Amino acid sequence: MRRDFCDGVGIARLLNATLVLPKFEVASYWNETSGFADVYDVDYFIQHMNGFVKVVKELPPEIASKEPVRVDCSKRKGQFDYVESVLPSLLKHKYISITPAMSQRRDRYPLYAKAALCQACYKALRLTRSLEMKASQLLDAIPKPFLSLHLRFEPDMVAYSQCEYPDLSPASMKAIEAAQVDRKPWTGELARVWRLRGKCPLTPNETALILQSLSIPPTTNIYLAAGDGLMEIEGLTDTYTNIVTKSSILSREDFTSMHGNTKAALDYYVSINSDSYIATYFGNMDKMVAAMRAFNGLYKTLFLSRRGFAQLTSQGLRGKKLMQALWKLHRDDFANGRGSALSECFCEFKL
């Protein structure tokens, strides 16, 4: 959401349009009801976007009763140009709703649109005061120093990946089958090729093995940034025992009253302020966390290689040989530099 919203700001500036605060359209699959104002400080955002993009909280009465003309840019192939493809609809209908196109390269934005996008992502988006206070209390309660580990192995995540995991517990298999709907896992040779391409999430047990290969001590303080319903967690906690989570630190009342978006915001806040950050999946949150950490001068950030792990294990490597190979695989990636999201917001210079 944060990434798409940053894109939306850049597009609004590109089209010289007024931006209406967005609605989070995730209720269909996350049973989510929170809105923009539940997560972000609206007035702070509007104030800090002044001079870049005009932002309004609500539509004027003469437009509010109308449904926006929807322009779906997300599935376009090749390079997508908003001025050519979207501006005519905006000029004709005056009020449109868009889904940002991932094929639009931000590095081709004119400087004024880049400036608006970067201002939104790195300066203007701030959590609400109450949520930031809760996040700060959570951060203070975590034993220091600590590593934030973003582990993705929830039933819906595994079901979406379409990967085979024959060694999981019956309970985990049942949860995955319930989440699959019509996305059945690949089998046979297709399953092998899919895994070798790095499409399969690392299990907690595989994650623990990689952490050990990187000489991360079992006594390391780890904050587990993860969603609800994480499976097979014993594969990690049997080796790494100093693990804390949101639910183990926050009061039960606090935790149960929070929406999924606000829980994710806590993980984001803790992760951008952790001593080190490791992600098992190269997802949108990981890209945004890496970029913000780099922006703040925190470079101990690492993405574990699913493809590398699959290729090494498919070669029959086990035990000490596998551990050494995993160490070499990740050694040069430990410092990610500028991060992997919105790198065009970073100045490039040589001393």
PDB file of C-alpha atoms in Angstrom, residues 66-72 86 89-90 92-98:
ATOM      1  CA  LYS A  66     -20.426  10.244  -8.559  1.00  0.00           C
ATOM      2  CA  GLU A  67     -18.418   7.064  -8.924  1.00  0.00           C
ATOM      3  CA  PRO A  68     -14.913   7.663 -10.309  1.00  0.00           C
ATOM      4  CA  VAL A  69     -14.036   6.390 -13.759  1.00  0.00           C
ATOM      5  CA  ARG A  70     -11.725   3.471 -13.069  1.00  0.00           C
ATOM      6  CA  VAL A  71      -8.509   3.268 -15.072  1.00  0.00           C
ATOM      7  CA  ASP A  72      -6.661   0.004 -14.459  1.00  0.00           C
ATOM      8  CA  VAL A  86      -4.433   8.315 -18.514  1.00  0.00           C
ATOM      9  CA  SER A  89      -9.486  10.208 -19.259  1.00  0.00           C
ATOM     10  CA  LEU A  90      -8.741  12.685 -16.446  1.00  0.00           C
ATOM     11  CA  LYS A  92     -12.645  14.152 -19.979  1.00  0.00           C
ATOM     12  CA  HIS A  93     -14.147  12.833 -16.736  1.00  0.00           C
ATOM     13  CA  LYS A  94     -12.452  15.163 -14.178  1.00  0.00           C
ATOM     14  CA  TYR A  95     -12.476  12.387 -11.531  1.00  0.00           C
ATOM     15  CA  ILE A  96     -10.701   9.077 -12.005  1.00  0.00           C
ATOM     16  CA  SER A  97      -9.463   6.198  -9.864  1.00  0.00           C
ATOM     17  CA  ILE A  98      -6.297   4.393 -10.884  1.00  0.00           C
TER      18      ILE A  98
END
